Amino acid sequence: MIELQKVCRTFTVGDQQVAALRDIDLKLDAGEYISIMGPSGSGKSTMLNMLGLLDRPSSGSYLLDGGNVTELNDEQQARVRREKIGFVFQSFHLVPRLTAAQNVELPMILASIPAEERKARVQVLMQNYGLSDRADHKPDQLSGGQRQRVAIARATVMNPTVLLADEPTGNLDRNTGWEVLKLLEGLLENGITLVVVTHDAEIGARAQRQIHMLDGRIVSDESTQNEPK
Amino acid sequence: MKLADTIQFASGSLRGSPTRTLLMMLAMSIGVAAVVVLTALGEGARRYVIDQFSSLGTNLVIVLPGRTETAGIGPGLMSGQTPREITLEDAQALLRSHAVKRFAPLTVGSATLSRDALNREVVVLGSTSDLLEVRHMGIALGRFLPAGDINDATPVCVLGNQMKRELFGNEQAVGQWVRLGDRRFRVIGVLASQGESMGMRTDELVIIPVAAAHQLFNTSGLFRVLIEAKSRDAIEQVVHDAEAIMTERHGGERDVTVITQDAVLQTFDRILTALTMAVGGIAAISLAVAGVLIMNVMLIAVAQRIKEIGLLKALGAPGKQIRHLFFAEAVLLSGIGSVAGLVLGYTGSFIIGQVYPMLPVSPPWWAVLAATMTALGTGILFSVWPARRAAKLDPVAALAGK
Ligand SMILES: Nc1ncnc2c1ncn2[C@@H]1O[C@H](COP(=O)(O)OP(=O)(O)OP(=O)(O)O)[C@@H](O)[C@H]1O
Ligand SMILES: [Mg+2]
């Protein structure tokens, strides 16, 4: 479904070139559960941003469902992000002035979905994620775990095919982290492709496919047969 | 993203930082209000002057003795030599022009007006019955000068409203006798109160037949002749005819000045319109300042909301959409600011109108339109750069707050 071919990403800092990704070849299939691990600065976040079309490769190409998305313009890429990709961030990134429900509604507003349908879908999701009684709360009135659940609801409200999570448990205590992870893994039942970047080997080990990175390269890519949960 | 959602989202962002939003709207509305109030004042002054001129009469042509080349106000007053006077016969000859509807000769002097022990110095106008129409005067009591032979020195007078009050109080004045200098005149009417008009206080006048005035002041020359043209288009003809007739009667010498109310009026109109526009323009500069303020605050907003912009992009908003959101904010800001400014401006104009009732203050429609357009225009124009900057942000860096 997703294929990276010889993708490089170099940043120019001053007059120095920093290579964050070097010649990455990677194929992700629909419904896979992948974890990306590696030391700090190894290029995990850059890889995830690349997969989510937030970043463009310096060289190489990105094929999505057979089409080369590196050639799409800003508006077309935005459309792909809107319809096919969901993001979950370490620091939640909720809009502080909007309520939990409004944050979840946001992607549907951008996608011009009618208000009644938005309300209905938000209600269902809030219910599913146990947030019904927090719908009208602002993010600063929510706990970390609740915030991340709102963020996951927002990432999934458009029914994306790929969910990209960059250290989703990084700002949470252990128990809450596990709960959030269970929630993400639950999405696999709907056939979503889940990519989780993590420092935590225990969390990373839960994925069927584990990718290790070092210095901008994939150093290992192992598939195990262990079932999640 | 739908338009309604865009507007709602933008107004949400504005409400998110109420102090900043209020300050920007205040700047915008003060600018608009300044334009409205200042042009209202200018327009008020213009209308005041025009009203004053119009109250003198319509389609007025004035003939006065002496010749000046300057076409400004008050010619004849500055000529050095004493010119040949205009006589009653000269004035009557003016009726030969078909463009003249009617005329009123005018002799002016001052005399002591007395009744029993009461007396006062007054300005005495000598004229004819047509003065009432030519000069747009009104009669409160009795009647005006009788029509008839222009050379009849009938000893009757019409009192200005204030003269009547000073001499008679609440008593019956019409039919009573008063003295002007050493002559006795019978009061036949009292003028309606008119207030001041172009420096001539009709309330303090006494009007007598022109022949009587000539006897009283022992002259035969007229101060001026007021002519009412048959129509606005006839004014030019009257001017031409009056000059020709007077030149012919004065042995081929052009020794009178003919001015039209229109010419003077147009000069004033031009000057005051230019003044209004200049003042309005200066006020409009404050709108540009408000625009720069909006730009500055928008740039700050882009920096402060950088994570939100990054998030919107990650959620699938293209650059164009981000730009629209900032545009919508600018339009809302300047739109609401303008409306508030208009309310403020009209309220201000109304208050000024209450304080100076003689000034017909009302903001001209073109100034109101220009102010609103300028406000909206600057708001939108000065949001272009911040909006583009926001749209061009790199989503990864924006999410990281960089
Ligand atoms: N915008 C940027 N400008 C310059 N260099 C960058 C930029 N973003 C990332 N890098 C560099 O690219 C490399 C990979 O960064 P990346 O954020 O992908 O690492 P990471 O594996 O996610 O690390 P961490 O575990 O600390 O999040 C690093 O050396 C980093 O310094
Ligand atoms: Mg990272």
XYZ file of C-alpha atoms and ligand atoms in Angstrom:
663
model
C 0.000 0.000 0.000
C 2.773 2.411 1.002
C 6.173 2.180 -0.572
C 9.256 4.322 0.015
C 11.939 3.981 -2.647
C 15.459 5.225 -1.949
C 14.080 8.076 0.167
C 16.636 10.532 1.506
C 15.960 13.559 3.655
C 18.700 16.019 4.393
C 18.378 19.192 6.410
C 20.594 22.190 5.837
C 21.710 23.684 9.120
C 23.865 26.708 8.505
C 26.237 25.430 5.857
C 26.118 21.858 7.118
C 24.059 19.051 5.650
C 22.352 16.805 8.202
C 21.059 13.531 6.751
C 18.001 12.464 8.749
C 17.014 9.667 6.375
C 19.437 7.821 4.077
C 18.259 5.635 1.218
C 15.183 4.282 2.938
C 13.409 1.430 1.155
C 10.248 0.402 2.935
C 6.964 -1.306 2.091
C 3.925 -1.227 4.379
C 0.910 -3.418 3.765
C -2.666 -2.649 4.711
C -3.598 -3.726 8.245
C -0.008 -4.067 9.475
C 1.045 -3.145 13.017
C 4.526 -1.643 12.882
C 6.715 -0.196 15.577
C 9.710 2.010 14.833
C 12.451 2.117 17.442
C 15.915 3.531 17.716
C 18.031 6.016 19.633
C 17.273 9.702 19.749
C 18.156 11.455 16.507
C 18.070 8.262 14.458
C 15.341 9.661 12.161
C 12.173 8.035 13.537
C 10.090 11.200 13.595
C 11.390 12.253 10.196
C 10.332 8.868 8.835
C 6.870 9.213 10.321
C 6.432 12.758 8.966
C 7.513 11.443 5.577
C 4.890 8.669 5.741
C 2.280 11.248 6.768
C 3.101 13.607 3.888
C 4.072 16.351 6.320
C 7.548 16.302 4.846
C 8.856 15.802 1.321
C 11.811 13.595 0.496
C 14.978 15.325 -0.676
C 15.296 12.476 -3.146
C 13.582 9.183 -3.804
C 9.882 8.563 -4.204
C 6.824 7.769 -2.146
C 4.133 5.566 -3.664
C 0.703 5.425 -2.067
C -1.703 2.865 -3.493
C 0.561 2.764 -6.545
C 0.536 6.527 -7.153
C 3.565 8.760 -6.679
C 2.510 11.288 -4.047
C 5.769 13.249 -4.171
C 4.494 14.724 -7.419
C 1.208 15.951 -5.915
C 0.727 19.642 -5.182
C -0.011 21.101 -1.766
C -3.765 20.863 -2.143
C -3.716 17.259 -3.359
C -1.351 16.199 -0.573
C -3.591 17.898 1.979
C -6.491 15.895 0.608
C -4.572 12.630 1.053
C -3.740 13.610 4.644
C -7.344 14.521 5.282
C -8.816 11.313 3.906
C -6.228 8.601 4.456
C -3.909 9.558 7.290
C -4.400 10.120 10.988
C -1.775 11.554 13.344
C -1.312 11.059 17.069
C 1.405 13.156 18.691
C 3.395 12.849 21.882
C 2.220 16.265 23.067
C -1.419 15.735 21.962
C -1.672 18.990 19.956
C -5.236 19.808 20.887
C -6.463 23.339 20.094
C -6.719 24.895 23.564
C -9.654 27.209 22.829
C -11.820 24.385 21.447
C -13.691 21.826 23.553
C -12.913 18.107 23.355
C -15.861 17.575 20.998
C -14.842 20.530 18.809
C -11.296 19.188 18.569
C -12.639 15.850 17.365
C -14.906 17.652 14.909
C -12.071 19.679 13.363
C -10.945 17.239 10.611
C -14.548 16.885 9.452
C -14.936 20.676 9.265
C -11.840 20.809 7.069
C -13.363 18.070 4.920
C -16.631 20.060 4.478
C -18.781 17.393 6.102
C -22.282 18.703 6.994
C -22.807 19.772 10.602
C -25.443 17.165 11.499
C -23.263 14.301 10.364
C -20.302 15.780 12.239
C -22.291 15.944 15.465
C -23.458 12.365 15.085
C -19.994 11.003 14.398
C -18.423 12.975 17.253
C -21.029 11.641 19.642
C -20.414 8.029 18.655
C -16.642 8.374 18.993
C -16.799 10.204 22.316
C -19.018 7.416 23.589
C -16.683 4.690 22.310
C -13.657 6.301 23.940
C -15.439 6.960 27.245
C -15.328 10.732 26.806
C -19.048 11.515 26.666
C -19.066 13.423 29.942
C -15.952 15.353 28.929
C -17.236 16.502 25.522
C -17.644 20.150 26.535
C -14.398 20.390 28.475
C -11.438 22.369 27.218
C -8.146 20.434 26.893
C -6.678 22.100 30.008
C -9.536 20.612 32.020
C -8.619 17.073 30.932
C -6.024 14.618 32.191
C -3.158 13.513 29.961
C -4.793 10.199 29.169
C -8.081 11.889 28.348
C -6.304 14.369 26.096
C -4.607 11.582 24.188
C -7.915 9.767 23.826
C -9.447 12.954 22.381
C -6.458 13.142 20.016
C -6.989 9.525 18.928
C -10.702 10.193 18.397
C -9.720 13.157 16.227
C -7.186 11.059 14.295
C -9.733 8.356 13.546
C -12.880 10.395 12.942
C -12.210 10.474 9.190
C -11.683 6.684 9.112
C -8.095 6.871 7.824
C -6.301 3.888 6.356
C -3.057 4.708 8.179
C -2.614 5.889 11.744
C 0.780 7.377 12.580
C 1.627 7.760 16.257
C 4.848 9.485 17.364
C 5.572 8.389 20.933
C 1.871 8.427 21.846
C 2.624 7.310 25.400
C 5.695 9.515 25.862
C 3.930 12.094 28.019
C 1.821 9.625 29.990
C 2.430 7.534 33.073
C 2.767 3.796 32.609
C -0.798 2.765 33.259
C -2.385 5.493 31.206
C 0.155 4.765 28.475
C -0.966 1.169 28.317
C -4.608 2.157 28.130
C -3.900 4.482 25.234
C -1.904 1.778 23.486
C -4.769 -0.708 23.885
C -7.069 1.856 22.314
C -4.743 2.211 19.328
C -4.346 -1.541 18.964
C -8.131 -1.879 19.030
C -8.214 0.041 15.753
C -6.362 -2.808 14.061
C -9.596 -4.780 14.136
C -11.035 -2.297 11.642
C -8.147 -2.993 9.283
C -6.209 0.203 9.968
C -2.447 0.298 9.386
C -0.850 1.342 12.665
C 2.669 2.789 12.870
C 3.951 3.557 16.370
C 7.258 5.293 17.056
C 8.510 4.509 20.544
C 11.513 4.479 22.814
C 9.947 1.817 24.963
C 11.151 -1.656 23.926
C 8.270 -3.301 25.741
C 5.747 -1.314 23.737
C 7.676 -1.811 20.528
C 7.738 -5.567 21.054
C 3.959 -5.738 20.848
C 3.938 -4.985 17.128
C 4.113 -7.837 14.607
C 6.656 -5.879 12.638
C 9.491 -4.093 14.396
C 11.775 -1.669 12.626
C 14.993 -0.443 14.198
C 16.690 2.687 12.962
C 20.136 4.108 13.478
C 21.602 7.240 12.004
C 18.945 7.610 9.325
C 19.022 3.985 8.181
C 16.824 0.962 8.831
C 19.128 -1.486 10.581
C 16.602 -4.237 11.182
C 13.095 -5.016 10.031
C 11.668 -8.112 11.773
C 8.238 -9.618 11.614
C 7.116 -11.785 14.530
C 3.988 -13.799 14.901
C 2.979 -12.631 18.360
C -0.629 -11.536 18.627
C -1.287 -8.195 20.304
C -2.997 -8.103 23.712
C -14.084 23.735 4.280
C -17.400 25.520 4.015
C -17.663 29.307 4.100
C -19.883 29.312 7.174
C -17.409 27.034 8.973
C -14.511 29.232 7.915
C -16.234 32.302 9.337
C -17.160 30.483 12.509
C -13.646 29.175 12.996
C -12.171 32.634 12.352
C -14.539 34.305 14.794
C -13.623 31.619 17.309
C -9.953 32.526 16.919
C -10.814 36.200 17.400
C -12.810 35.442 20.542
C -9.888 33.370 21.731
C -7.888 36.552 22.337
C -10.541 39.122 23.216
C -8.262 41.950 24.354
C -6.265 41.939 21.166
C -9.410 41.694 19.065
C -11.086 44.560 20.890
C -8.046 46.791 20.536
C -7.853 46.189 16.817
C -11.550 46.828 16.365
C -11.189 49.984 18.428
C -8.391 51.253 16.182
C -10.469 50.454 13.120
C -13.630 52.029 14.464
C -11.881 55.203 15.615
C -10.516 55.603 12.098
C -13.926 55.151 10.515
C -15.606 57.376 13.100
C -13.004 60.098 12.490
C -13.735 60.087 8.771
C -17.475 60.171 9.382
C -17.411 62.962 11.976
C -14.882 65.161 10.190
C -16.569 64.930 6.808
C -19.917 65.502 8.513
C -18.496 68.716 9.941
C -17.070 69.803 6.599
C -20.288 68.959 4.817
C -22.215 70.766 7.545
C -20.136 73.901 7.024
C -20.685 73.681 3.279
C -24.430 73.270 3.624
C -24.550 76.065 6.192
C -22.919 78.501 3.793
C -25.091 77.393 0.890
C -28.238 77.680 2.990
C -27.218 81.169 3.994
C -26.732 82.147 0.390
C -29.971 80.568 -0.714
C -31.880 82.363 1.995
C -30.864 85.601 0.298
C -33.085 84.716 -2.604
C -33.094 82.532 -5.687
C -31.547 83.269 -9.055
C -30.260 86.516 -7.624
C -28.213 88.986 -9.653
C -26.823 92.007 -7.833
C -25.918 95.289 -9.506
C -23.757 97.683 -7.545
C -22.136 100.965 -8.424
C -18.432 101.063 -9.239
C -16.341 98.708 -11.292
C -13.849 96.178 -10.001
C -12.011 93.542 -11.913
C -11.873 91.114 -9.062
C -14.770 88.739 -9.146
C -14.645 87.868 -5.486
C -16.911 88.848 -2.667
C -17.656 92.476 -1.890
C -16.510 94.211 -5.079
C -17.215 97.884 -5.199
C -16.232 98.282 -1.623
C -12.583 98.539 -2.482
C -12.744 100.871 -5.446
C -10.964 104.140 -4.847
C -12.835 106.782 -6.827
C -16.522 107.544 -6.313
C -18.332 106.014 -9.239
C -21.374 107.352 -10.969
C -24.404 106.433 -8.901
C -27.227 104.125 -9.929
C -30.517 106.009 -9.934
C -34.059 104.737 -9.605
C -34.517 105.380 -13.329
C -31.482 103.204 -14.035
C -33.001 100.457 -11.924
C -36.352 100.693 -13.679
C -34.631 100.525 -17.025
C -33.398 97.061 -16.089
C -36.945 95.777 -16.597
C -36.310 96.132 -20.336
C -34.495 92.822 -20.138
C -36.907 89.943 -20.684
C -34.849 87.702 -18.456
C -35.632 89.834 -15.391
C -38.544 88.589 -13.323
C -38.537 91.421 -10.810
C -36.119 93.710 -9.066
C -35.773 95.562 -5.819
C -33.695 98.741 -5.459
C -31.846 99.095 -2.216
C -30.778 102.202 -0.338
C -29.140 101.838 3.022
C -28.591 104.326 5.776
C -28.839 104.656 9.481
C -31.169 106.815 11.473
C -32.626 107.198 14.933
C -35.866 105.335 15.381
C -38.009 106.704 18.171
C -41.411 106.302 19.739
C -42.247 108.629 22.605
C -39.209 108.479 24.870
C -37.795 105.284 23.422
C -35.193 105.602 20.708
C -32.552 103.538 18.937
C -30.059 103.764 16.111
C -31.239 101.495 13.309
C -30.248 100.463 9.827
C -32.862 101.737 7.413
C -33.468 99.965 4.120
C -35.206 101.813 1.345
C -36.822 99.497 -1.169
C -40.022 98.489 -2.923
C -42.755 95.918 -2.409
C -40.875 93.370 -4.525
C -38.082 93.132 -1.948
C -40.264 90.740 0.035
C -40.178 88.189 -2.796
C -36.690 88.883 -4.120
C -35.080 88.664 -0.713
C -37.264 85.796 0.648
C -38.538 87.719 3.623
C -41.650 86.944 5.622
C -44.281 89.138 7.223
C -45.402 88.435 10.783
C -47.984 91.173 11.216
C -49.714 93.657 8.903
C -48.330 93.916 5.405
C -45.191 94.818 3.494
C -44.493 98.041 1.539
C -47.355 98.829 -0.840
C -46.916 98.284 -4.541
C -47.264 101.366 -6.690
C -45.199 104.207 -8.093
C -41.593 103.729 -7.227
C -41.244 107.496 -6.707
C -43.953 107.728 -4.053
C -42.421 108.650 -0.741
C -45.330 107.315 1.330
C -44.381 107.674 5.006
C -44.901 104.056 6.009
C -42.458 101.560 7.471
C -42.060 97.876 8.147
C -40.262 97.006 11.391
C -37.863 94.178 11.995
C -39.089 91.749 14.591
C -36.713 92.887 17.299
C -37.380 96.597 16.635
C -41.062 95.940 17.125
C -40.419 94.224 20.428
C -38.102 96.947 21.680
C -40.434 99.776 20.787
C -43.832 98.259 21.356
C -43.339 95.206 23.541
C -46.580 93.309 23.387
C -48.615 96.311 22.295
C -50.253 96.683 18.931
C -47.671 98.145 16.556
C -49.422 98.158 13.201
C -51.150 101.491 12.662
C -48.972 103.332 15.192
C -46.646 106.184 14.312
C -42.883 106.226 14.890
C -40.152 108.728 14.048
C -37.162 108.099 11.838
C -34.845 111.044 12.166
C -37.131 114.045 11.878
C -39.857 112.316 9.873
C -42.943 110.467 10.981
C -43.743 107.053 9.601
C -46.752 104.841 10.111
C -46.017 101.212 10.972
C -47.807 99.007 8.430
C -46.163 95.671 9.121
C -43.672 93.645 11.134
C -41.155 91.250 9.568
C -41.097 87.603 10.551
C -38.080 86.720 12.659
C -35.347 85.363 10.409
C -32.285 85.418 12.549
C -29.008 86.318 11.025
C -28.433 85.752 7.361
C -25.135 86.642 5.739
C -24.322 89.271 8.305
C -27.562 91.180 7.785
C -29.838 91.079 10.778
C -33.278 91.581 9.312
C -34.664 91.533 12.852
C -33.065 94.894 13.525
C -34.043 96.575 10.267
C -36.573 99.185 9.411
C -37.786 99.126 5.821
C -39.331 102.175 4.147
C -40.191 103.026 0.525
C -37.064 103.775 -1.468
C -38.198 107.304 -2.381
C -38.783 108.072 1.281
C -35.305 106.793 2.054
C -33.830 109.085 -0.568
C -35.553 112.036 1.055
C -34.534 110.919 4.531
C -30.879 110.508 3.620
C -30.913 113.214 0.992
C -29.427 111.056 -1.767
C -30.494 109.812 -5.156
C -28.031 106.927 -5.619
C -28.843 103.292 -4.882
C -26.678 101.086 -2.703
C -27.466 98.168 -4.995
C -30.163 96.668 -7.136
C -31.291 93.115 -6.470
C -32.616 91.370 -9.566
C -34.385 88.047 -9.635
C -33.845 86.254 -12.932
C -36.751 84.368 -14.467
C -34.917 81.073 -14.077
C -31.519 79.685 -13.300
C -30.708 79.581 -16.993
C -31.742 83.223 -17.388
C -29.101 84.415 -14.928
C -26.434 84.799 -17.573
C -28.792 86.767 -19.800
C -29.656 89.077 -16.906
C -25.990 89.732 -16.216
C -25.380 90.528 -19.869
C -28.473 92.715 -20.195
C -27.850 94.551 -16.938
C -24.331 95.439 -18.003
C -25.515 96.534 -21.446
C -28.384 98.654 -20.101
C -26.271 100.329 -17.443
C -23.442 101.004 -19.877
C -25.872 102.544 -22.332
C -27.451 104.742 -19.661
C -24.110 105.835 -18.296
C -22.864 107.196 -21.568
C -21.031 104.109 -22.748
C -19.014 103.704 -19.580
C -19.194 100.420 -17.759
C -19.179 101.690 -14.220
C -21.266 99.098 -12.430
C -20.418 95.656 -11.152
C -22.806 92.795 -11.702
C -22.346 89.731 -9.558
C -24.398 86.604 -9.370
C -25.209 84.689 -6.256
C -24.436 81.529 -8.213
C -20.821 82.458 -8.868
C -20.172 83.247 -5.236
C -22.031 80.141 -4.177
C -20.060 77.904 -6.493
C -16.794 79.297 -5.243
C -17.773 78.555 -1.673
C -19.093 75.173 -2.670
C -15.807 74.255 -4.338
C -13.661 75.488 -1.488
C -15.702 73.745 1.175
C -16.006 70.471 -0.735
C -12.238 70.437 -1.186
C -11.840 71.149 2.498
C -14.196 68.325 3.441
C -12.319 65.907 1.234
C -8.962 67.006 2.606
C -10.117 66.588 6.179
C -11.683 63.224 5.335
C -8.469 62.164 3.651
C -6.426 63.043 6.703
C -8.816 60.997 8.830
C -8.487 58.131 6.367
C -4.777 58.025 7.159
C -5.747 56.822 10.617
C -7.427 53.914 8.855
C -4.171 53.034 7.163
C -2.516 53.169 10.567
C -5.193 50.810 11.849
C -4.378 48.568 8.892
C -0.709 48.443 9.808
C -1.746 47.651 13.359
C -3.881 44.778 12.105
C -0.951 43.468 10.099
C 1.352 43.631 13.090
C -1.105 41.891 15.367
C -1.832 39.264 12.713
C 1.863 38.512 12.378
C 2.027 38.053 16.129
C -1.046 35.832 15.918
C 0.633 33.690 13.269
C 3.631 33.258 15.543
C 1.479 32.520 18.583
C -0.776 30.093 16.782
C 2.019 28.384 14.911
C 1.279 24.981 16.477
C -2.380 25.305 15.622
C -1.481 26.097 12.013
C 0.816 23.074 11.910
C -1.945 20.930 13.344
C -4.483 22.161 10.796
C -2.058 21.233 8.065
C -1.480 17.785 9.573
C -5.244 17.317 9.714
C -5.434 18.009 6.003
C -5.882 21.767 5.547
C -4.113 22.982 2.400
C -2.204 26.286 2.475
C -5.073 27.975 0.690
C -7.439 27.087 3.528
C -5.100 28.524 6.145
C -4.902 31.708 4.104
C -8.698 31.916 3.939
C -8.949 31.537 7.692
C -6.664 34.508 8.288
C -8.459 36.498 5.592
C -11.756 35.770 7.275
C -10.335 37.055 10.539
C -9.208 40.271 8.879
C -12.551 40.790 7.177
C -14.429 40.140 10.412
C -12.149 42.492 12.327
C -12.369 45.345 9.875
C -16.027 44.677 9.112
C -17.141 44.773 12.729
C -14.691 47.618 13.358
C -16.244 49.626 10.516
C -19.772 49.049 11.712
C -18.780 50.090 15.228
C -17.022 53.100 13.695
C -20.097 54.077 11.724
C -22.253 53.871 14.843
C -19.654 55.910 16.729
C -19.346 58.419 13.884
C -23.076 58.922 13.461
C -23.512 59.272 17.218
C -20.723 61.847 17.264
C -22.270 63.753 14.361
C -25.633 63.683 16.076
C -24.138 65.096 19.285
C -22.353 67.853 17.357
C -25.642 68.597 15.622
C -27.291 68.959 19.028
C -24.547 71.222 20.350
C -24.447 73.429 17.232
C -28.030 73.337 15.976
C -27.402 75.856 13.175
C -24.848 73.541 11.575
C -26.610 70.965 9.385
C -24.146 68.136 10.203
C -24.726 64.953 8.345
C -21.949 62.712 6.989
C -21.969 62.706 3.183
C -22.764 59.285 1.730
C -19.560 59.189 -0.309
C -17.456 59.685 2.813
C -19.299 56.910 4.650
C -18.817 54.591 1.697
C -15.166 55.561 1.302
C -14.465 55.088 5.011
C -16.062 51.639 5.061
C -14.296 50.560 1.902
C -10.968 51.889 3.144
C -11.403 50.057 6.437
C -12.266 46.774 4.754
C -9.600 47.333 2.105
C -6.773 48.044 4.537
C -7.894 45.187 6.762
C -7.769 42.733 3.886
C -4.685 44.229 2.251
C -2.665 44.196 5.438
C -3.682 40.622 6.201
C -2.284 39.333 2.911
C 1.248 39.062 4.152
C 0.482 37.403 7.522
C -1.973 35.026 5.836
C 0.568 34.027 3.202
C 3.198 33.570 5.834
C 0.888 31.270 7.782
C -0.040 29.331 4.651
C 3.586 28.765 3.741
C 4.648 27.421 7.126
C 6.342 24.061 7.071
C 3.949 21.784 8.993
C 6.655 19.811 10.813
C 8.433 22.913 12.026
C 5.103 24.572 12.856
C 4.004 21.606 14.961
C 7.274 21.821 16.826
C 6.550 25.502 17.416
C 9.510 26.667 15.369
N 14.121 20.720 11.003
C 15.338 20.151 11.163
N 16.440 20.853 10.869
C 17.636 20.311 11.001
N 17.842 19.086 11.424
C 16.810 18.313 11.736
C 15.477 18.822 11.622
N 14.615 17.845 11.995
C 15.379 16.782 12.333
N 16.666 17.085 12.176
C 17.782 16.153 12.416
O 17.488 14.926 11.785
C 17.871 13.860 12.620
C 16.691 12.952 12.881
O 15.749 13.660 13.666
P 14.421 12.985 14.181
O 13.605 14.036 14.845
O 13.792 12.231 13.084
O 14.948 11.980 15.274
P 14.152 10.988 16.210
O 14.611 9.632 15.905
O 12.703 11.250 16.122
O 14.666 11.419 17.627
P 13.908 11.485 19.024
O 13.821 10.087 19.505
O 14.761 12.319 19.878
O 12.570 12.061 18.760
C 18.445 14.468 13.872
O 19.846 14.454 13.760
C 17.933 15.870 13.888
O 18.869 16.725 14.476
Mg 11.183 12.012 17.424
